[in-house]
Short mmCIF file of C-alpha atoms in Angstrom, two decimals:
data_model
loop_
_atom_site.label_atom_id
_atom_site.label_comp_id
_atom_site.label_asym_id
_atom_site.label_seq_id
_atom_site.Cartn_x
_atom_site.Cartn_y
_atom_site.Cartn_z
CA MET A 1 110.98 137.10 289.23
CA LEU A 2 114.81 136.50 288.71
CA GLN A 3 114.08 133.25 286.71
CA LEU A 4 111.67 135.03 284.38
CA THR A 5 114.33 137.61 283.69
CA SER A 6 117.10 135.09 282.81
CA THR A 7 114.74 133.33 280.58
CA TYR A 8 113.78 136.55 278.90
CA LYS A 9 117.58 137.22 278.37
CA SER A 10 118.13 133.87 276.94
CA THR A 11 115.30 134.32 274.58
CA LEU A 12 116.72 137.60 273.48
CA VAL A 13 120.02 136.07 272.84
CA THR A 14 118.55 133.10 270.73
CA ALA A 15 116.55 135.54 268.76
CA ALA A 16 119.53 137.83 268.08
CA THR A 17 121.67 134.69 267.05
CA LEU A 18 118.90 133.58 264.70
CA ALA A 19 118.77 137.11 263.11
CA GLY A 20 122.51 136.92 262.69
CA ILE A 21 122.33 133.59 260.79
CA ILE A 22 119.44 134.81 258.62
CA LEU A 23 121.22 138.07 257.79
CA LEU A 24 124.40 135.93 257.08
CA ASN A 25 122.40 133.74 254.66
CA SER A 26 120.82 136.49 253.08
CA ALA A 27 124.12 137.86 252.36
CA CYS A 28 125.31 134.71 250.87
CA VAL A 29 122.23 134.29 248.58
CA SER A 30 122.63 137.84 247.38
CA SER A 31 126.39 137.46 246.79
CA GLY A 32 125.53 134.13 244.60
CA LYS A 33 122.85 135.98 242.71
CA TYR A 34 125.03 138.86 241.99
CA LYS A 35 127.85 136.39 240.75
CA ASP A 36 125.21 134.56 238.51
CA LEU A 37 123.89 137.88 237.09
CA GLU A 38 127.46 139.10 236.51
CA ALA A 39 128.23 135.78 234.70
CA GLU A 40 124.84 135.96 232.70
CA ASN A 41 125.68 139.67 231.70
CA ALA A 42 129.28 138.71 230.65
CA THR A 43 127.62 135.94 228.36
CA LEU A 44 125.07 138.52 226.90
CA GLN A 45 127.91 141.06 226.22
CA ARG A 46 129.93 138.40 224.31
CA ALA A 47 126.94 137.27 222.28
CA ASN A 48 126.12 140.89 221.51
CA GLU A 49 129.91 141.38 220.22
CA MET A 50 129.64 138.21 218.13
CA ILE A 51 126.49 139.61 216.52
CA VAL A 52 128.17 142.91 215.91
CA GLU A 53 131.13 140.88 214.27
CA ARG A 54 128.80 138.83 212.04
CA ASP A 55 126.81 141.84 210.89
CA MET A 56 130.06 143.60 209.94
CA ALA A 57 131.41 140.50 208.02
CA LEU A 58 128.02 140.20 206.30
CA TYR A 59 128.20 143.86 205.34
CA GLU A 60 131.74 143.55 203.94
CA THR A 61 130.58 140.41 202.03
CA ASN A 62 127.58 142.29 200.67
CA ILE A 63 130.04 144.88 199.27
CA ILE A 64 132.25 142.36 197.57
CA LEU A 65 129.24 140.35 196.06
CA SER A 66 127.84 143.80 194.84
CA ASP A 67 131.07 144.61 193.09
CA GLU A 68 131.31 141.07 191.68
CA ILE A 69 127.70 141.40 190.28
CA SER A 70 128.47 144.80 188.72
CA MET A 71 131.59 143.28 187.11
CA ARG A 72 129.64 140.40 185.96
CA ASP A 73 126.97 142.63 184.48
CA GLU A 74 129.64 144.72 182.58
CA GLU A 75 131.15 141.44 181.19
CA LEU A 76 127.63 140.13 180.04
CA ALA A 77 126.99 143.42 178.37
CA LEU A 78 130.24 143.19 176.67
CA LEU A 79 129.71 139.79 175.57
CA GLU A 80 126.16 140.50 174.20
CA SER A 81 127.73 143.43 172.10
CA GLU A 82 130.42 140.91 170.75
CA GLN A 83 127.61 138.50 170.01
CA LEU A 84 125.93 141.15 167.91
CA GLU A 85 129.08 142.05 166.11
CA LEU A 86 129.68 138.43 165.43
CA ALA A 87 126.22 138.21 163.83
CA VAL A 88 126.94 140.88 161.67
CA GLU A 89 130.32 139.36 160.55
CA LEU A 90 128.54 136.07 159.97
CA GLU A 91 126.21 137.71 157.66
CA ALA A 92 128.06 136.55 154.43
CA PHE A 93 127.58 132.96 155.53
CA ILE A 94 123.93 133.45 156.24
CA ILE A 95 123.42 135.09 152.84
CA ALA A 96 125.23 132.15 151.21
CA GLY A 97 122.81 129.78 152.92
CA THR A 98 125.60 127.91 154.69
CA ILE A 99 124.60 128.98 158.22
CA LYS A 100 121.34 129.85 159.84
CA MET A 101 121.54 131.78 163.18
CA GLN A 102 119.53 132.32 166.14
CA LEU A 103 120.40 134.80 168.93
CA MET A 104 119.40 133.44 172.32
CA LYS A 105 119.57 135.01 175.86
CA SER A 106 121.97 132.14 176.62
CA GLY A 107 124.20 132.72 173.52
CA LEU A 108 124.26 132.41 169.87
CA ASN A 109 123.04 129.38 168.09
CA LEU A 110 124.29 128.60 164.49
CA TYR A 111 122.88 125.86 162.37
CA LEU A 112 125.06 124.34 159.49
CA ASP A 113 123.44 122.69 156.62
CA GLU A 114 124.79 119.19 156.67
CA SER A 115 124.85 118.88 152.81
CA VAL A 116 127.46 121.31 152.76
CA LEU A 117 129.67 119.55 155.28
CA PHE A 118 129.14 115.65 154.68
CA GLU A 119 128.32 113.39 151.89
CA SER A 120 125.32 111.04 152.73
CA GLY A 121 126.23 108.41 155.50
CA SER A 122 129.68 109.99 155.87
CA ALA A 123 131.48 111.46 158.87
CA THR A 124 134.38 112.94 156.76
CA ILE A 125 134.10 116.61 155.98
CA LYS A 126 134.17 117.34 152.31
CA PRO A 127 136.23 120.37 150.89
CA SER A 128 133.16 122.60 150.88
CA GLY A 129 132.54 121.85 154.62
CA VAL A 130 136.35 122.48 155.45
CA ASP A 131 136.05 125.99 153.86
CA ALA A 132 132.86 126.83 155.80
CA ILE A 133 134.24 125.70 159.10
CA SER A 134 137.62 127.55 158.56
CA GLY A 135 135.70 130.71 157.69
CA LEU A 136 133.62 130.13 160.86
CA VAL A 137 136.70 129.58 163.04
CA ASP A 138 138.40 132.96 161.74
CA GLU A 139 135.42 134.95 163.37
CA LEU A 140 135.41 132.76 166.53
CA GLU A 141 138.86 132.27 167.61
CA GLN A 142 139.29 135.90 169.18
CA ILE A 143 136.12 135.51 171.20
CA PRO A 144 135.95 133.68 174.63
CA TYR A 145 133.15 131.25 173.91
CA GLN A 146 132.56 127.84 174.83
CA ILE A 147 131.60 126.04 171.55
CA VAL A 148 129.26 123.24 171.69
CA VAL A 149 128.91 121.19 168.48
CA ILE A 150 125.89 118.93 168.36
CA GLY A 151 125.23 116.32 165.67
CA ASN A 152 121.55 115.67 164.66
CA THR A 153 120.17 113.13 162.16
CA ASP A 154 116.71 112.36 160.79
CA SER A 155 114.79 109.22 162.01
CA VAL A 156 115.73 107.01 159.01
CA PRO A 157 117.63 104.04 160.47
CA VAL A 158 121.30 103.67 159.44
CA GLY A 159 121.52 101.33 156.24
CA PRO A 160 123.36 97.88 156.53
CA GLN A 161 126.38 99.27 154.59
CA LEU A 162 127.03 101.92 157.24
CA ALA A 163 125.95 99.79 160.28
CA GLU A 164 129.47 98.35 160.75
CA ARG A 165 131.11 101.84 161.17
CA PHE A 166 127.94 103.67 162.65
CA PRO A 167 125.70 101.15 164.41
CA SER A 168 122.97 103.79 165.07
CA ASN A 169 122.12 107.51 164.26
CA TRP A 170 123.59 108.36 167.56
CA ALA A 171 127.06 107.18 166.48
CA LEU A 172 126.64 108.76 163.08
CA ALA A 173 125.87 112.17 164.74
CA ALA A 174 128.50 111.68 167.07
CA GLY A 175 131.19 111.00 164.50
CA ARG A 176 129.99 114.17 162.67
CA ALA A 177 130.12 116.46 165.68
CA SER A 178 133.45 114.98 166.48
CA ALA A 179 134.77 115.62 162.92
CA VAL A 180 133.81 119.31 163.18
CA VAL A 181 135.38 119.85 166.69
CA ALA A 182 138.63 118.21 165.55
CA LEU A 183 138.74 120.48 162.38
CA MET A 184 138.11 123.57 164.87
CA ALA A 185 140.98 122.34 167.14
CA ASP A 186 143.15 122.18 164.10
CA GLU A 187 142.29 125.69 162.96
CA GLY A 188 143.25 127.22 166.14
CA ILE A 189 140.19 126.99 168.72
CA PRO A 190 141.59 126.06 172.03
CA LYS A 191 140.55 122.60 172.70
CA GLN A 192 139.23 123.42 176.40
CA GLN A 193 136.60 125.50 174.65
CA LEU A 194 135.20 122.76 172.48
CA VAL A 195 132.51 120.07 173.32
CA ALA A 196 131.14 117.49 170.85
CA VAL A 197 127.56 116.10 171.59
CA SER A 198 125.32 113.74 169.82
CA PHE A 199 121.53 114.04 169.91
CA GLY A 200 121.03 111.42 167.16
CA ASP A 201 117.41 111.48 165.93
CA THR A 202 115.85 112.77 169.27
CA GLN A 203 115.84 116.57 168.73
CA PRO A 204 114.04 117.13 165.26
CA ILE A 205 113.23 120.66 164.25
CA ALA A 206 110.88 119.39 161.28
CA SER A 207 108.66 116.56 160.56
CA ASN A 208 110.50 113.22 159.47
CA ASP A 209 107.53 112.46 157.28
CA THR A 210 108.71 114.54 154.29
CA PRO A 211 112.17 114.59 152.50
CA GLU A 212 112.31 118.33 153.09
CA GLY A 213 111.68 117.89 156.94
CA ARG A 214 114.26 115.11 157.21
CA ALA A 215 116.78 117.35 155.41
CA GLU A 216 116.22 120.05 158.08
CA ASN A 217 116.76 117.54 160.78
CA ARG A 218 120.14 116.40 159.38
CA ARG A 219 122.17 119.15 160.78
CA ILE A 220 125.03 120.41 162.84
CA GLU A 221 124.38 122.85 165.46
CA VAL A 222 127.07 125.12 166.92
CA ARG A 223 126.03 126.64 170.25
CA LEU A 224 128.14 129.48 171.39
CA ARG A 225 128.07 130.09 175.19
CA PRO A 226 129.88 132.93 176.89
CA ILE A 227 132.67 132.22 179.00
CA ILE A 228 132.58 134.44 182.15
CA LYS A 229 135.89 134.76 183.90
CA ASP A 230 135.89 133.90 187.57
CA SER A 231 137.33 136.78 189.39
CA GLY A 232 138.57 134.69 192.26
CA THR A 233 140.95 132.93 189.69
CA GLU A 234 142.67 136.17 188.54
#
């Protein structure tokens, strides 16, 4: 009977010890999980703060862009008004037949009669052409445009007498566009606003099968494109 009692007590001690170990392990596990959750919560909180900061930055950027768009719209409206005023001021040239004009969304296109500017096969501007360009510059020099001068020819190949100086229609058209640009610069247009381009015979606006069509294709185009100031550079 005494032996049974001792065994029973021993069993109780072992059970109590095991229970203590289990509780200790449970406490350790709970503590570890708590720390993990605490770290995860801190990470989520920081991520949320970063999202808030990003949203605030995007909001501020949107306000800045909205202001810039509004300023650009105002500038474009002003430039459109200036183009219409310029069209009125060029009316005398249009009536005289020196210039044809086309108002585009991208800007103003002017078409100059090549016969007024150059002798056949020449890239030297004749006196009547100098007068026409000088008068045009008087109207353009106060307005912030990029001025693209484009030389165009008909499809008739360059003759042997001109081939040494102008080996192709490309070269002839380039020489004429460059001559107009040089004169505009001499008359006061800032050089950084001027561009000379040659299309040669690649951009006809009429048939090259008739003398009248070829005459229309031999032309100087002046494309006026508004220069929008970059507010970031001011």
